[in-house]
Amino acid sequence: MGLITFFLLVLFAITSFYLGYFRSNRVRVIEKQRPFSLDKYYGYYLAIWSVVPAVIILFAILIFDGFIVKNYVLSEFYSQGIDQSEISLLFTQIENTRNGIKLFNSEDEIIVNAVNKLNYIEGIFEITSIITVFSVSSLFLLYGYRKINLNFDARLIVEKFILIGFFLCSLIAILVTVGIIFSLLYETVRFFSQVPILDFLFGTNWSPQRAFVRDAADAADIENAFGAVPLFSGTFLIAFIAMCVSIPVGLLTAIYMSEYAKSSVRNTAKPIIEILAGIPTVVYGFFAVITIAPFIRSLGGSIGLDVSSESALAAGLVMGIMIIPFVSSLSDDVISSVPQSLREGSYAMGATKSETIKKVIIPAALPGIIGSFLLAVSRAIGETMIVVMAAGLVANLTANPLEASTTITTQIVVILIGDQEFDSPKTMSAFALGLTLFVMTLILNFIALRVVKKYTEKYE
Amino acid sequence: MENKVKVCVENLNVHYGEKQALFDVCMDINQNEITALIGPSGCGKSTFLRCLNRMNDVIDICKVEGSIKIDGQNIYDKDIQVEKLRERVGMVFQKPNPFPKSIFENVAYGPRIHGLAKDKTELEEIVHTSLKKAAIFDEVKDRLDETGTSLSGGQQQRLCIARAISVNPDVILMDEPCSALDPIATAKIEALMEDLKKEYTIIIVTHSMQQAARVSKKTGFFHLGNLIEVNDTETIFSTPANDKTLDYVTGRFG
């Protein structure tokens, strides 16, 4: 029914629009006076009345019809007292048969009957829903049409509907965020019912595949398998290396771009730097594995160091390169927004350019610059692809950047790749890790935004 | 009695790209006097002022021709170091622009950069005298480590004056220093200028003709990039030689 209903609705809306439009036109001619609003607003007004209730009803039908259909088809089985799980299985079989998939029992009489019943009720549902929707719409349309007269201000009402539309859109973003949190929270709580939260946060041994061997491992062993400290340390180690690259390079780039570069240089160089941010992270991963890692390995070898082929250093360096544009363009913005009068004040005291930058501009822009660092850190912590490809998969509690180490994001990927049973603690641990990550970046972003906000207030 | 000439400007032409902002300006500015520059907006008086400490160097498209001699030396000579020049020629801006640092650090900024103080006590000495000369010391002496931006507008402007005199310049340029201030703060700054002229040569750009009449000994009138007339302030405001000047000072145009 979807496509037809949709087209009918659009048609209905257009018709209503012109109804309103011409109605208002006629009022103008009869009364020889201008109505409150422009003609088109009366059109919009009627279009809203004809479509909005219809859409609401359609949504309600969409949500409830599956439930009602299922209950109707299965009603006789319920009365026969068949077990709940068996009924669900039966319903799946009925649906599959209806969709043309041959099953072992597709020829059974009860199934064939049920399929007929299903087709019948769905057909009725389709017709009745279309009739209901359009009769309700017509009623509303009539109501709206009768309200149009000289002193009726359709513009204000259209304005209100537009406001509601905007509000609903922003609500969607918020609801999705809340939804993500709750879905994570639900699985995480289930996980922590099997593994104590303290063992997760402070345990130093991460080997979730061990928890798979249910019979061999006793409960204590399961608990020992989910110590996330090696993941935290790996995450922070790699993020730290990345920041060591991106902070100095990014900040100095920003200073050069905002203070020294001529506008011609700036206009070419800035977009090129920002391309760095547009390169897919998989490509960075390639670069880390194929170019940087062997290079570090041979460099380390030449001075007698044993470098593993997957190292935190390689991943961190490449991640740092990826983050440079975040630091540089945000810092560039805050440095450029330092008022020109401060620069002039400093030059007028006989300070050179670099003295001015060091002693006046950087201190004045510092909160904003720190804000950009924090945003970059949260980006580094959440980065996945580069570390999956270049940092290694083994949870290894080490502070040595030359060894392989793993991160929270990598482990989530490793755990969730392939087929999973969704009640094993191994799978659920991914959600706990996800929530931990979410909370960490949330806190960092929160601090960053506060710091940046404090800065912007200062000069206004 | 005439004071000796401190700044001597000859045939100054300034271009911003294609547009010429100043035409053949010649002007002598006497030592230990206040010289006021008046004229309608966009007439070039601020450009002129900013040539005197080469602040226009910052603007790429700005070309300066002619000579400006301070104590007989052309400040546009190649061997003049612009930072050293600005140490000698201080500037106070239209809008108070204290650095977002403490009051102490604001004033200590110049002396630190130019290495004027050997140790901390000497630096404190310089900061305190500068604040005293700028007639703001009594108001801020108990809160020298609060930020400069926390002061009121008039106090901020006096802090900026203290900052300018902390490196002990010869000349102080003031670009409409009172335009952002109320009459009381303006009166304080004007009184301060009266004190400061004993030690420094002051050149002030102002939109307020009353202010020019009150504080300055000599006044120059700019119009469309030309220095129309420069003379004793009294003459300018009573019997100017040029009709345009008369129109301007009597409020008939501008």
PDB file of N, CA, C and O in Angstrom, chain B residues 92-119:
ATOM      1  N   VAL B  92      49.087  55.315  21.728  1.00  0.00           N
ATOM      2  CA  VAL B  92      47.875  54.980  22.473  1.00  0.00           C
ATOM      3  C   VAL B  92      46.734  54.950  21.463  1.00  0.00           C
ATOM      4  O   VAL B  92      46.611  55.856  20.645  1.00  0.00           O
ATOM      5  N   PHE B  93      45.938  53.886  21.534  1.00  0.00           N
ATOM      6  CA  PHE B  93      44.953  53.666  20.468  1.00  0.00           C
ATOM      7  C   PHE B  93      43.579  54.208  20.849  1.00  0.00           C
ATOM      8  O   PHE B  93      43.301  54.542  21.994  1.00  0.00           O
ATOM      9  N   GLN B  94      42.732  54.220  19.813  1.00  0.00           N
ATOM     10  CA  GLN B  94      41.371  54.722  19.978  1.00  0.00           C
ATOM     11  C   GLN B  94      40.597  53.942  21.036  1.00  0.00           C
ATOM     12  O   GLN B  94      40.017  54.495  21.949  1.00  0.00           O
ATOM     13  N   LYS B  95      40.627  52.603  20.857  1.00  0.00           N
ATOM     14  CA  LYS B  95      39.937  51.754  21.823  1.00  0.00           C
ATOM     15  C   LYS B  95      40.977  51.238  22.791  1.00  0.00           C
ATOM     16  O   LYS B  95      42.035  50.784  22.366  1.00  0.00           O
ATOM     17  N   PRO B  96      40.730  51.335  24.103  1.00  0.00           N
ATOM     18  CA  PRO B  96      41.715  50.798  25.049  1.00  0.00           C
ATOM     19  C   PRO B  96      41.990  49.336  24.713  1.00  0.00           C
ATOM     20  O   PRO B  96      41.061  48.567  24.520  1.00  0.00           O
ATOM     21  N   ASN B  97      43.272  48.966  24.589  1.00  0.00           N
ATOM     22  CA  ASN B  97      43.577  47.583  24.234  1.00  0.00           C
ATOM     23  C   ASN B  97      44.588  46.938  25.176  1.00  0.00           C
ATOM     24  O   ASN B  97      45.635  46.506  24.756  1.00  0.00           O
ATOM     25  N   PRO B  98      44.262  46.901  26.474  1.00  0.00           N
ATOM     26  CA  PRO B  98      45.191  46.215  27.375  1.00  0.00           C
ATOM     27  C   PRO B  98      45.292  44.741  26.997  1.00  0.00           C
ATOM     28  O   PRO B  98      44.335  44.167  26.488  1.00  0.00           O
ATOM     29  N   PHE B  99      46.463  44.158  27.197  1.00  0.00           N
ATOM     30  CA  PHE B  99      46.613  42.729  26.935  1.00  0.00           C
ATOM     31  C   PHE B  99      45.824  41.951  27.983  1.00  0.00           C
ATOM     32  O   PHE B  99      45.686  42.419  29.116  1.00  0.00           O
ATOM     33  N   PRO B 100      45.359  40.764  27.649  1.00  0.00           N
ATOM     34  CA  PRO B 100      44.657  39.959  28.668  1.00  0.00           C
ATOM     35  C   PRO B 100      45.634  39.371  29.675  1.00  0.00           C
ATOM     36  O   PRO B 100      45.733  38.160  29.826  1.00  0.00           O
ATOM     37  N   LYS B 101      46.391  40.245  30.313  1.00  0.00           N
ATOM     38  CA  LYS B 101      47.336  39.836  31.343  1.00  0.00           C
ATOM     39  C   LYS B 101      47.058  40.693  32.570  1.00  0.00           C
ATOM     40  O   LYS B 101      46.183  41.541  32.544  1.00  0.00           O
ATOM     41  N   SER B 102      47.866  40.482  33.614  1.00  0.00           N
ATOM     42  CA  SER B 102      47.659  41.286  34.815  1.00  0.00           C
ATOM     43  C   SER B 102      48.060  42.735  34.541  1.00  0.00           C
ATOM     44  O   SER B 102      48.770  43.033  33.587  1.00  0.00           O
ATOM     45  N   ILE B 103      47.578  43.624  35.418  1.00  0.00           N
ATOM     46  CA  ILE B 103      47.916  45.043  35.273  1.00  0.00           C
ATOM     47  C   ILE B 103      49.426  45.230  35.278  1.00  0.00           C
ATOM     48  O   ILE B 103      49.997  45.933  34.434  1.00  0.00           O
ATOM     49  N   PHE B 104      50.075  44.518  36.196  1.00  0.00           N
ATOM     50  CA  PHE B 104      51.534  44.610  36.293  1.00  0.00           C
ATOM     51  C   PHE B 104      52.190  44.177  34.988  1.00  0.00           C
ATOM     52  O   PHE B 104      53.021  44.885  34.425  1.00  0.00           O
ATOM     53  N   GLU B 105      51.766  43.004  34.493  1.00  0.00           N
ATOM     54  CA  GLU B 105      52.385  42.469  33.280  1.00  0.00           C
ATOM     55  C   GLU B 105      52.130  43.362  32.072  1.00  0.00           C
ATOM     56  O   GLU B 105      52.940  43.436  31.162  1.00  0.00           O
ATOM     57  N   ASN B 106      50.979  44.019  32.044  1.00  0.00           N
ATOM     58  CA  ASN B 106      50.688  44.938  30.954  1.00  0.00           C
ATOM     59  C   ASN B 106      51.737  46.025  30.863  1.00  0.00           C
ATOM     60  O   ASN B 106      52.232  46.336  29.782  1.00  0.00           O
ATOM     61  N   VAL B 107      52.081  46.591  32.008  1.00  0.00           N
ATOM     62  CA  VAL B 107      53.052  47.691  32.003  1.00  0.00           C
ATOM     63  C   VAL B 107      54.468  47.148  31.866  1.00  0.00           C
ATOM     64  O   VAL B 107      55.322  47.769  31.238  1.00  0.00           O
ATOM     65  N   ALA B 108      54.706  45.950  32.416  1.00  0.00           N
ATOM     66  CA  ALA B 108      56.068  45.395  32.373  1.00  0.00           C
ATOM     67  C   ALA B 108      56.411  44.852  30.990  1.00  0.00           C
ATOM     68  O   ALA B 108      57.564  44.517  30.724  1.00  0.00           O
ATOM     69  N   TYR B 109      55.400  44.791  30.095  1.00  0.00           N
ATOM     70  CA  TYR B 109      55.604  44.162  28.779  1.00  0.00           C
ATOM     71  C   TYR B 109      56.745  44.801  27.999  1.00  0.00           C
ATOM     72  O   TYR B 109      57.682  44.124  27.569  1.00  0.00           O
ATOM     73  N   GLY B 110      56.670  46.123  27.838  1.00  0.00           N
ATOM     74  CA  GLY B 110      57.697  46.827  27.071  1.00  0.00           C
ATOM     75  C   GLY B 110      59.077  46.716  27.691  1.00  0.00           C
ATOM     76  O   GLY B 110      60.035  46.301  27.025  1.00  0.00           O
ATOM     77  N   PRO B 111      59.212  47.074  28.988  1.00  0.00           N
ATOM     78  CA  PRO B 111      60.527  46.967  29.627  1.00  0.00           C
ATOM     79  C   PRO B 111      61.130  45.566  29.527  1.00  0.00           C
ATOM     80  O   PRO B 111      62.336  45.414  29.315  1.00  0.00           O
ATOM     81  N   ARG B 112      60.297  44.537  29.624  1.00  0.00           N
ATOM     82  CA  ARG B 112      60.811  43.172  29.508  1.00  0.00           C
ATOM     83  C   ARG B 112      61.375  42.919  28.111  1.00  0.00           C
ATOM     84  O   ARG B 112      62.462  42.359  27.960  1.00  0.00           O
ATOM     85  N   ILE B 113      60.611  43.347  27.101  1.00  0.00           N
ATOM     86  CA  ILE B 113      61.032  43.080  25.722  1.00  0.00           C
ATOM     87  C   ILE B 113      62.339  43.784  25.404  1.00  0.00           C
ATOM     88  O   ILE B 113      63.233  43.227  24.777  1.00  0.00           O
ATOM     89  N   HIS B 114      62.451  45.024  25.885  1.00  0.00           N
ATOM     90  CA  HIS B 114      63.644  45.790  25.533  1.00  0.00           C
ATOM     91  C   HIS B 114      64.751  45.658  26.578  1.00  0.00           C
ATOM     92  O   HIS B 114      65.780  46.315  26.462  1.00  0.00           O
ATOM     93  N   GLY B 115      64.510  44.816  27.591  1.00  0.00           N
ATOM     94  CA  GLY B 115      65.556  44.586  28.587  1.00  0.00           C
ATOM     95  C   GLY B 115      65.926  45.833  29.359  1.00  0.00           C
ATOM     96  O   GLY B 115      67.099  46.116  29.567  1.00  0.00           O
ATOM     97  N   LEU B 116      64.927  46.609  29.766  1.00  0.00           N
ATOM     98  CA  LEU B 116      65.220  47.871  30.448  1.00  0.00           C
ATOM     99  C   LEU B 116      65.484  47.687  31.929  1.00  0.00           C
ATOM    100  O   LEU B 116      66.015  48.580  32.574  1.00  0.00           O
ATOM    101  N   ALA B 117      65.081  46.539  32.482  1.00  0.00           N
ATOM    102  CA  ALA B 117      65.271  46.350  33.922  1.00  0.00           C
ATOM    103  C   ALA B 117      66.240  45.203  34.157  1.00  0.00           C
ATOM    104  O   ALA B 117      66.151  44.156  33.525  1.00  0.00           O
ATOM    105  N   LYS B 118      67.178  45.427  35.054  1.00  0.00           N
ATOM    106  CA  LYS B 118      68.166  44.387  35.328  1.00  0.00           C
ATOM    107  C   LYS B 118      67.576  43.300  36.221  1.00  0.00           C
ATOM    108  O   LYS B 118      67.876  42.130  36.070  1.00  0.00           O
ATOM    109  N   ASP B 119      66.749  43.677  37.168  1.00  0.00           N
ATOM    110  CA  ASP B 119      66.188  42.661  38.073  1.00  0.00           C
ATOM    111  C   ASP B 119      64.750  43.007  38.412  1.00  0.00           C
ATOM    112  O   ASP B 119      64.188  43.990  37.920  1.00  0.00           O
TER     113      ASP B 119
END
